[in-house]
Amino acid sequence: MTRDVSFEGSAGRDATGQRFPGAREDRGEFAEAARFYLQLEPRQLPSRFLYDALGSALFDAICHLPWYRITRAELALLQRHAVAIGQTFQDGGRVVELGCGSGEKLAALLTHAEVPGVHAHLIDLSDAALGRSVQALSAIEALDLRVTTHQATYEDGLLALPADDAHPTLLAFLGSNIGNFDPPGASAFLDLMRAAVRPRDYLLLGADLVKPERELLLAYDDPLGLTAAFNKNLLLRMNAELGADFDLSRFTHRAVWNPAASRVEMHLVSLAEQEVGVADAEFRFRLQDGETIWTESSYKYEPASIRELVEPAGFVQRNQWIDEAARFALTLFEAV
Ligand code: AVI
């Protein structure tokens, strides 16, 4: 295995990869996002700020919970259908994964597809995630794999992908990360992905499906309290990084299924009327008792609605594999 490392910038985008008004970089960017989004009605924070080191560790733990089935269902589908998926990057093709996490899924796909000479491009904001993914992929020695990492937002990573006219490309966007975009954001992001590939390249999309409300709420408000910790860590992070003075004992986690919008929402609910300051963002605000800060949306789909969402961007659906028990879909599209 060979490894190339390239770094690209990451400034000024929210959870959906979009710029927010007045974005700057790093901590300044977080402060400006906090100031902008916490003053919207309803108050909110972009979900991408959930993923500092502790938030990422909590999310990894969530993926092991019996009630959160996305990760295991997707891994099983990737293993089961790896040979069919592998047809798309045969002949020394490349696989581009957006948001590689631990690299476990790509490693499973490549191991079971058994396609030699693949060039894997990993795009992730987290250097730790890139490092773990490289390690996971280095275990596959037989396949003469080449790995290039791009520490970047999805958008910057896609824009920086070198053109490759000679080899087929499979773009993998897994884990139902698409579900953290609102519908216009998802469409805009699909346009961006389509612009990064050529006709006859492929997109592999993992997306969680609508299921009974009880199951959805257990997945996003688990009895062990990991998702609550994952959500409340955002307040801890603002205290540590932005000089905020959130009293964590005066907030609780709430997950809500919004059937009209087909999304699970995560909120932080204020347990009292209180005033909070965010020093580095130079503002204070009052929360009413029961008022919420909306921290994440996780859209859920029907098998047909995935096709309806993706095809207008310039793809046609070629295959769809569904785990009926977990209600999760892996859908393969060809760029046209
Ligand atoms: C990363 N993303 C797809 C997860 C989801 O299901 O929306 C994040 C998550 N939020 C709460 N639990 C997991």
Short mmCIF file of C-alpha atoms and ligand atoms in Angstrom, two decimals:
data_model
loop_
_atom_site.label_atom_id
_atom_site.label_comp_id
_atom_site.label_asym_id
_atom_site.label_seq_id
_atom_site.Cartn_x
_atom_site.Cartn_y
_atom_site.Cartn_z
CA MET A 1 0.00 0.00 0.00
CA THR A 2 1.23 3.51 -0.75
CA ARG A 3 0.00 6.60 1.02
CA ASP A 4 -0.02 10.20 -0.23
CA VAL A 5 -1.17 12.92 2.08
CA SER A 6 -2.49 16.25 0.96
CA PHE A 7 -4.09 18.95 3.08
CA GLU A 8 -6.76 21.37 2.04
CA GLY A 9 -8.44 24.17 3.95
CA SER A 10 -11.72 23.84 5.81
CA ALA A 11 -12.96 27.27 6.70
CA GLY A 12 -16.38 28.71 6.95
CA ARG A 13 -18.90 25.97 6.35
CA ASP A 14 -21.70 24.57 8.44
CA ALA A 15 -22.81 20.99 8.97
CA THR A 16 -24.16 20.78 5.46
CA GLY A 17 -20.95 22.03 3.93
CA GLN A 18 -22.52 25.39 3.14
CA ARG A 19 -21.01 28.71 4.03
CA PHE A 20 -22.76 30.69 6.70
CA PRO A 21 -22.78 34.48 6.67
CA GLY A 22 -19.54 36.10 7.78
CA ALA A 23 -17.60 32.88 8.14
CA ARG A 24 -13.97 33.03 9.22
CA GLU A 25 -11.68 30.22 10.28
CA ASP A 26 -11.37 27.70 13.11
CA ARG A 27 -12.27 28.99 16.57
CA GLY A 28 -13.35 32.31 15.06
CA GLU A 29 -15.57 30.37 12.71
CA PHE A 30 -17.13 28.44 15.63
CA ALA A 31 -17.68 31.68 17.56
CA GLU A 32 -19.29 33.37 14.58
CA ALA A 33 -21.48 30.36 13.85
CA ALA A 34 -22.57 30.27 17.52
CA ARG A 35 -23.41 33.95 17.43
CA PHE A 36 -25.33 33.66 14.15
CA TYR A 37 -27.25 30.42 14.75
CA LEU A 38 -28.02 30.92 18.45
CA GLN A 39 -29.82 34.14 17.60
CA LEU A 40 -32.04 32.57 14.92
CA GLU A 41 -35.62 31.72 15.69
CA PRO A 42 -35.73 28.85 16.65
CA ARG A 43 -32.24 28.88 18.18
CA GLN A 44 -29.92 26.34 16.62
CA LEU A 45 -26.32 25.22 16.13
CA PRO A 46 -24.87 23.45 13.07
CA SER A 47 -24.45 19.74 13.72
CA ARG A 48 -20.91 19.64 12.42
CA PHE A 49 -19.74 21.24 15.67
CA LEU A 50 -20.80 18.06 17.49
CA TYR A 51 -17.58 16.40 16.32
CA ASP A 52 -14.67 17.54 18.48
CA ALA A 53 -12.47 14.74 19.87
CA LEU A 54 -14.96 13.79 22.61
CA GLY A 55 -17.97 14.18 20.31
CA SER A 56 -16.34 11.93 17.70
CA ALA A 57 -15.55 9.32 20.37
CA LEU A 58 -19.15 9.46 21.59
CA PHE A 59 -20.44 9.08 18.04
CA ASP A 60 -18.19 6.02 17.54
CA ALA A 61 -19.66 4.56 20.74
CA ILE A 62 -23.22 5.32 19.54
CA CYS A 63 -22.50 3.21 16.45
CA HIS A 64 -22.08 0.21 18.77
CA LEU A 65 -25.41 0.71 20.54
CA PRO A 66 -28.02 -1.98 19.88
CA TRP A 67 -30.61 0.75 19.16
CA TYR A 68 -28.46 2.55 16.55
CA ARG A 69 -28.41 0.11 13.65
CA ILE A 70 -27.14 2.23 10.76
CA THR A 71 -23.46 1.29 10.99
CA ARG A 72 -23.91 -2.46 11.37
CA ALA A 73 -26.63 -2.67 8.71
CA GLU A 74 -24.52 -0.76 6.22
CA LEU A 75 -21.41 -2.81 6.91
CA ALA A 76 -23.36 -6.03 6.33
CA LEU A 77 -24.80 -4.72 3.04
CA LEU A 78 -21.34 -3.61 1.86
CA GLN A 79 -19.89 -7.05 2.58
CA ARG A 80 -22.80 -8.91 1.02
CA HIS A 81 -22.83 -6.87 -2.19
CA ALA A 82 -19.15 -6.01 -2.48
CA VAL A 83 -18.61 -8.00 -5.67
CA ALA A 84 -21.44 -6.19 -7.48
CA ILE A 85 -20.26 -2.83 -6.17
CA GLY A 86 -16.66 -3.69 -7.09
CA GLN A 87 -17.65 -3.87 -10.79
CA THR A 88 -17.83 -0.09 -10.73
CA PHE A 89 -14.14 0.45 -9.97
CA GLN A 90 -12.55 -2.48 -11.73
CA ASP A 91 -9.49 -1.98 -13.96
CA GLY A 92 -7.48 0.07 -11.51
CA GLY A 93 -10.29 2.47 -10.69
CA ARG A 94 -10.58 4.76 -7.74
CA VAL A 95 -12.90 4.91 -4.77
CA VAL A 96 -13.48 8.30 -3.15
CA GLU A 97 -15.00 8.16 0.33
CA LEU A 98 -16.43 11.34 1.83
CA GLY A 99 -16.29 11.18 5.64
CA CYS A 100 -14.26 8.01 6.10
CA GLY A 101 -14.75 7.62 9.88
CA SER A 102 -12.70 4.65 11.04
CA GLY A 103 -12.20 3.30 7.50
CA GLU A 104 -13.90 0.08 8.53
CA LYS A 105 -16.58 0.24 5.83
CA LEU A 106 -14.24 0.96 2.96
CA ALA A 107 -11.89 -1.76 4.19
CA ALA A 108 -14.79 -4.24 4.27
CA LEU A 109 -15.92 -3.24 0.78
CA LEU A 110 -12.44 -3.51 -0.73
CA THR A 111 -11.65 -6.77 1.07
CA HIS A 112 -14.82 -8.45 -0.15
CA ALA A 113 -14.75 -6.92 -3.65
CA GLU A 114 -11.22 -8.22 -4.23
CA VAL A 115 -10.42 -5.68 -6.96
CA PRO A 116 -6.66 -5.14 -7.23
CA GLY A 117 -4.88 -1.85 -7.92
CA VAL A 118 -7.52 0.50 -6.51
CA HIS A 119 -6.64 4.09 -5.66
CA ALA A 120 -8.63 5.12 -2.56
CA HIS A 121 -9.11 8.82 -1.81
CA LEU A 122 -10.27 9.60 1.73
CA ILE A 123 -11.82 12.99 2.43
CA ASP A 124 -12.43 13.94 6.07
CA LEU A 125 -11.97 17.00 8.28
CA SER A 126 -10.53 14.90 11.07
CA ASP A 127 -6.86 13.98 10.92
CA ALA A 128 -7.52 11.28 13.53
CA ALA A 129 -10.22 9.71 11.33
CA LEU A 130 -7.89 9.79 8.32
CA GLY A 131 -5.14 8.15 10.36
CA ARG A 132 -7.43 5.38 11.59
CA SER A 133 -8.73 4.79 8.07
CA VAL A 134 -5.25 4.52 6.63
CA GLN A 135 -4.48 1.97 9.33
CA ALA A 136 -7.64 -0.02 8.57
CA LEU A 137 -6.80 -0.04 4.85
CA SER A 138 -3.17 -0.97 5.44
CA ALA A 139 -4.40 -4.32 6.73
CA ILE A 140 -5.45 -5.20 3.17
CA GLU A 141 -2.08 -6.01 1.73
CA ALA A 142 -2.98 -8.38 -1.07
CA LEU A 143 -4.74 -5.81 -3.25
CA ASP A 144 -1.93 -3.40 -4.15
CA LEU A 145 -3.94 -0.49 -2.79
CA ARG A 146 -2.92 3.16 -3.03
CA VAL A 147 -4.39 5.61 -0.52
CA THR A 148 -4.49 9.40 -0.68
CA THR A 149 -5.91 11.39 2.24
CA HIS A 150 -7.44 14.84 1.96
CA GLN A 151 -7.97 16.65 5.26
CA ALA A 152 -10.74 18.93 4.07
CA THR A 153 -14.45 19.64 4.03
CA TYR A 154 -16.37 17.46 1.61
CA GLU A 155 -16.66 20.37 -0.78
CA ASP A 156 -12.99 21.33 -0.74
CA GLY A 157 -11.96 17.68 -0.95
CA LEU A 158 -14.17 17.11 -3.99
CA LEU A 159 -12.91 20.26 -5.68
CA ALA A 160 -9.32 19.17 -5.08
CA LEU A 161 -9.77 15.69 -6.56
CA PRO A 162 -7.43 15.32 -9.49
CA ALA A 163 -9.23 14.70 -12.80
CA ASP A 164 -8.84 11.11 -13.91
CA ASP A 165 -10.01 10.34 -17.41
CA ALA A 166 -8.42 6.95 -17.56
CA HIS A 167 -10.03 5.19 -14.61
CA PRO A 168 -13.59 4.67 -13.35
CA THR A 169 -14.53 6.36 -10.07
CA LEU A 170 -16.90 5.28 -7.33
CA LEU A 171 -17.88 8.07 -4.97
CA ALA A 172 -19.02 6.65 -1.61
CA PHE A 173 -21.15 8.75 0.72
CA LEU A 174 -22.14 6.38 3.50
CA GLY A 175 -23.52 6.23 7.02
CA SER A 176 -26.65 8.23 6.14
CA ASN A 177 -24.55 11.38 6.34
CA ILE A 178 -26.80 12.69 3.55
CA GLY A 179 -29.55 12.73 6.20
CA ASN A 180 -27.82 15.55 8.09
CA PHE A 181 -28.47 17.90 5.15
CA ASP A 182 -31.85 19.55 4.75
CA PRO A 183 -33.45 18.77 1.35
CA PRO A 184 -32.12 21.87 -0.50
CA GLY A 185 -28.69 21.29 1.07
CA ALA A 186 -28.78 17.62 0.04
CA SER A 187 -29.66 18.56 -3.55
CA ALA A 188 -26.89 21.15 -3.68
CA PHE A 189 -24.43 18.64 -2.30
CA LEU A 190 -25.53 16.01 -4.83
CA ASP A 191 -24.92 18.58 -7.59
CA LEU A 192 -21.44 19.08 -6.21
CA MET A 193 -20.77 15.33 -6.16
CA ARG A 194 -22.07 15.01 -9.70
CA ALA A 195 -19.75 17.83 -10.82
CA ALA A 196 -16.79 15.96 -9.36
CA VAL A 197 -17.30 12.84 -11.51
CA ARG A 198 -17.78 12.03 -15.20
CA PRO A 199 -20.56 10.15 -16.99
CA ARG A 200 -20.28 6.41 -16.26
CA ASP A 201 -18.73 7.01 -12.86
CA TYR A 202 -20.77 5.89 -9.85
CA LEU A 203 -22.18 7.11 -6.56
CA LEU A 204 -22.84 4.73 -3.66
CA LEU A 205 -25.17 6.29 -1.13
CA GLY A 206 -26.06 4.90 2.31
CA ALA A 207 -29.34 6.27 3.65
CA ASP A 208 -31.49 5.41 6.65
CA LEU A 209 -35.16 4.66 6.02
CA VAL A 210 -38.32 5.72 7.80
CA LYS A 211 -39.24 3.20 10.50
CA PRO A 212 -41.58 3.07 13.46
CA GLU A 213 -41.28 6.15 15.68
CA ARG A 214 -40.42 4.05 18.72
CA GLU A 215 -37.34 2.65 16.98
CA LEU A 216 -36.26 6.08 15.77
CA LEU A 217 -36.54 7.60 19.21
CA LEU A 218 -34.58 4.74 20.81
CA ALA A 219 -31.83 5.29 18.23
CA TYR A 220 -31.61 9.03 19.00
CA ASP A 221 -32.43 8.98 22.72
CA ASP A 222 -30.83 5.76 23.85
CA PRO A 223 -31.35 4.27 27.31
CA LEU A 224 -27.59 4.43 28.05
CA GLY A 225 -27.60 8.18 27.57
CA LEU A 226 -24.77 8.25 25.02
CA THR A 227 -26.70 10.34 22.52
CA ALA A 228 -27.65 12.75 25.29
CA ALA A 229 -23.95 13.07 26.17
CA PHE A 230 -23.07 13.51 22.48
CA ASN A 231 -25.60 16.35 22.25
CA LYS A 232 -24.73 18.05 25.56
CA ASN A 233 -21.04 17.88 24.71
CA LEU A 234 -21.73 20.75 22.32
CA LEU A 235 -22.37 22.96 25.36
CA LEU A 236 -19.24 21.66 27.06
CA ARG A 237 -17.31 22.43 23.90
CA MET A 238 -18.64 26.00 23.77
CA ASN A 239 -17.65 26.49 27.40
CA ALA A 240 -14.13 25.19 26.74
CA GLU A 241 -13.50 26.80 23.37
CA LEU A 242 -15.64 29.93 23.31
CA GLY A 243 -15.64 31.00 26.94
CA ALA A 244 -19.37 30.26 27.22
CA ASP A 245 -21.02 29.69 30.60
CA PHE A 246 -23.63 27.02 29.88
CA ASP A 247 -24.65 25.17 33.06
CA LEU A 248 -25.03 21.62 31.72
CA SER A 249 -27.29 20.60 34.61
CA ARG A 250 -29.86 23.10 33.33
CA PHE A 251 -30.23 21.41 29.92
CA THR A 252 -31.61 18.10 28.81
CA HIS A 253 -31.43 16.17 25.56
CA ARG A 254 -34.56 15.64 23.49
CA ALA A 255 -35.08 13.67 20.28
CA VAL A 256 -38.24 14.38 18.29
CA TRP A 257 -39.62 12.58 15.24
CA ASN A 258 -41.04 15.16 12.85
CA PRO A 259 -43.15 13.08 10.43
CA ALA A 260 -44.13 16.01 8.20
CA ALA A 261 -40.46 16.73 7.48
CA SER A 262 -39.42 13.05 7.74
CA ARG A 263 -36.61 13.81 10.15
CA VAL A 264 -35.45 13.10 13.68
CA GLU A 265 -34.46 16.33 15.38
CA MET A 266 -32.07 16.62 18.31
CA HIS A 267 -32.61 19.50 20.68
CA LEU A 268 -31.10 20.79 23.91
CA VAL A 269 -33.94 21.86 26.15
CA SER A 270 -33.48 24.61 28.71
CA LEU A 271 -34.76 23.41 32.10
CA ALA A 272 -35.14 26.94 33.45
CA GLU A 273 -35.39 30.53 32.37
CA GLN A 274 -31.73 31.48 32.20
CA GLU A 275 -29.18 33.82 30.69
CA VAL A 276 -26.12 32.46 28.93
CA GLY A 277 -23.03 34.24 27.66
CA VAL A 278 -20.65 33.25 24.89
CA ALA A 279 -17.66 35.46 25.64
CA ASP A 280 -15.63 34.87 22.48
CA ALA A 281 -18.69 35.53 20.35
CA GLU A 282 -19.38 38.68 22.37
CA PHE A 283 -23.04 38.06 23.05
CA ARG A 284 -25.45 37.00 25.78
CA PHE A 285 -28.97 35.66 25.36
CA ARG A 286 -31.96 34.62 27.47
CA LEU A 287 -33.53 31.20 27.20
CA GLN A 288 -37.08 30.61 28.36
CA ASP A 289 -37.90 27.57 30.49
CA GLY A 290 -38.54 24.81 27.94
CA GLU A 291 -36.99 26.70 25.02
CA THR A 292 -34.77 24.54 22.83
CA ILE A 293 -31.57 24.80 20.84
CA TRP A 294 -31.91 22.65 17.71
CA THR A 295 -28.60 20.86 17.14
CA GLU A 296 -29.19 18.25 14.44
CA SER A 297 -31.63 16.95 11.84
CA SER A 298 -31.41 13.40 10.63
CA TYR A 299 -33.65 12.91 7.59
CA LYS A 300 -35.13 9.48 6.95
CA TYR A 301 -36.13 8.25 3.51
CA GLU A 302 -38.33 5.82 1.63
CA PRO A 303 -36.59 3.62 -0.97
CA ALA A 304 -38.26 5.60 -3.77
CA SER A 305 -37.55 8.99 -2.23
CA ILE A 306 -33.81 8.31 -2.37
CA ARG A 307 -34.07 7.93 -6.15
CA GLU A 308 -36.22 11.07 -6.38
CA LEU A 309 -33.65 13.02 -4.40
CA VAL A 310 -30.58 11.85 -6.29
CA GLU A 311 -31.57 11.45 -9.96
CA PRO A 312 -32.23 15.16 -10.66
CA ALA A 313 -28.53 15.81 -9.95
CA GLY A 314 -27.60 13.76 -13.05
CA PHE A 315 -27.48 10.18 -11.86
CA VAL A 316 -29.61 7.12 -12.65
CA GLN A 317 -30.27 4.42 -10.12
CA ARG A 318 -28.65 1.10 -11.03
CA ASN A 319 -29.23 -0.93 -7.89
CA GLN A 320 -30.63 -0.71 -4.40
CA TRP A 321 -30.01 -3.09 -1.52
CA ILE A 322 -32.16 -2.89 1.58
CA ASP A 323 -31.75 -4.29 5.06
CA GLU A 324 -35.43 -4.74 5.86
CA ALA A 325 -34.91 -5.46 9.57
CA ALA A 326 -32.87 -2.32 10.24
CA ARG A 327 -34.65 -0.36 7.46
CA PHE A 328 -31.47 0.91 5.81
CA ALA A 329 -30.70 1.28 2.08
CA LEU A 330 -27.53 1.23 0.06
CA THR A 331 -28.20 2.64 -3.40
CA LEU A 332 -25.90 2.61 -6.42
CA PHE A 333 -26.25 5.37 -9.02
CA GLU A 334 -24.48 5.89 -12.33
CA ALA A 335 -23.59 9.40 -13.45
CA VAL A 336 -25.19 10.31 -16.80
C1 AVI B 1 -23.46 11.14 11.41
N1 AVI B 1 -24.93 11.06 11.33
C2 AVI B 1 -25.35 10.36 10.12
C3 AVI B 1 -25.56 10.55 12.55
C4 AVI B 1 -27.09 10.49 12.37
O1 AVI B 1 -27.65 9.41 12.58
O2 AVI B 1 -27.68 11.50 11.98
C5 AVI B 1 -25.23 11.40 13.76
C6 AVI B 1 -25.98 11.00 15.00
N2 AVI B 1 -26.73 11.80 15.71
C7 AVI B 1 -27.24 11.16 16.73
N3 AVI B 1 -26.85 9.91 16.67
C8 AVI B 1 -26.05 9.79 15.61
#
